[in-house]
CSV table of C-alpha atoms in Angstrom, one decimal:
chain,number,residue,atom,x,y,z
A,821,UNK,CA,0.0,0.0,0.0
A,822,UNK,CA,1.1,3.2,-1.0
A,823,UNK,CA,2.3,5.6,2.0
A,824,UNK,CA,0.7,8.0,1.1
A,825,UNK,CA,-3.2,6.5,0.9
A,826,UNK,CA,-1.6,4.9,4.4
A,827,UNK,CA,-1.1,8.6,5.9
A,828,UNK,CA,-4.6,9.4,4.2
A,829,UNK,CA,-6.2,6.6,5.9
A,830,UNK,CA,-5.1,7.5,9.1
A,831,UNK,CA,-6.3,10.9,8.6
A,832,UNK,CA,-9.8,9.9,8.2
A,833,UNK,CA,-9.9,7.7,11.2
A,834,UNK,CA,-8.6,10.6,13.3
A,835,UNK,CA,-11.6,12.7,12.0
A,836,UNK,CA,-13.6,10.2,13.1
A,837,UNK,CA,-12.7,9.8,16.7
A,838,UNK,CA,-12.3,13.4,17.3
A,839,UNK,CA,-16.3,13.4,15.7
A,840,UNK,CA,-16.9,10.3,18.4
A,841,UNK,CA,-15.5,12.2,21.3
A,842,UNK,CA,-17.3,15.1,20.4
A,843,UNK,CA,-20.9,13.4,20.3
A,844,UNK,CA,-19.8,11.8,23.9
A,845,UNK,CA,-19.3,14.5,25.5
A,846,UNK,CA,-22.7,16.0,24.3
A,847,UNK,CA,-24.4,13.1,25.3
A,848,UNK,CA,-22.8,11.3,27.8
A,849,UNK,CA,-19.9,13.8,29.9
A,850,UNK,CA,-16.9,14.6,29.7
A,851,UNK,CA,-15.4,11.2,31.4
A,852,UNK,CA,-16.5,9.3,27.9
A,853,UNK,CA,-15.2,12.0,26.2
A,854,UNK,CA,-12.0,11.7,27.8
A,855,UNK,CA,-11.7,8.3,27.3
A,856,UNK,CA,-12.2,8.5,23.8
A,857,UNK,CA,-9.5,10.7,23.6
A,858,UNK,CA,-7.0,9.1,25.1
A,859,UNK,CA,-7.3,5.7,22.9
A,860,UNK,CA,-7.3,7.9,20.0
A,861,UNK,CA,-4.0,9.1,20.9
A,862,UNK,CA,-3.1,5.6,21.9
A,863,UNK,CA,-4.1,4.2,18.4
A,864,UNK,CA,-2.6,7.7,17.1
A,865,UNK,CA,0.7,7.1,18.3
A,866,UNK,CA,0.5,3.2,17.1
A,867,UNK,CA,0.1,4.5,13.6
A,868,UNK,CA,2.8,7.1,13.7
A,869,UNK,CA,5.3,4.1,14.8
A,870,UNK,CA,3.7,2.0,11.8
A,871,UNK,CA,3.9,4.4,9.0
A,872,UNK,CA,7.7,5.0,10.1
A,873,UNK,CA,8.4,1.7,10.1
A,874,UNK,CA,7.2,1.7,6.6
A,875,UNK,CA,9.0,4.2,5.4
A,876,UNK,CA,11.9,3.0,6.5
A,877,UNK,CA,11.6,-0.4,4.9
A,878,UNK,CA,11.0,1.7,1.7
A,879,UNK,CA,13.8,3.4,1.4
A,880,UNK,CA,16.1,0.6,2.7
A,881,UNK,CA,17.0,-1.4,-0.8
């Protein structure tokens, strides 16, 4: 897979749970909210090491 449509797809999912925490803390509070939140930048931080990784075994020959 391409890295960029990689970098593209992880754009869209982070749209999404910023969206998700936003409609939790209007319905639900602030704690779901939260929560949301942090596994976002759990998953976030996941995809960062992920998308480096491939890279580098891109431009290794």
């Amino acid at each position: 897979m391409p890295l960029l449509r990689i970098l593209r797809h992880g754009v869209l999912a982070s749209t999404g749970w910023l969206a998700l925490a936003a409609l939790l803390w209007q319905h639900h509070g602030f704690l779901w909210a939260l929560l949301a939140v942090l596994t976002w930048v759990g998953l976030l931080r996941m995809f960062q090491r992920a998308v480096l990784a491939h890279a580098q075994a891109l431009a290794q020959p």
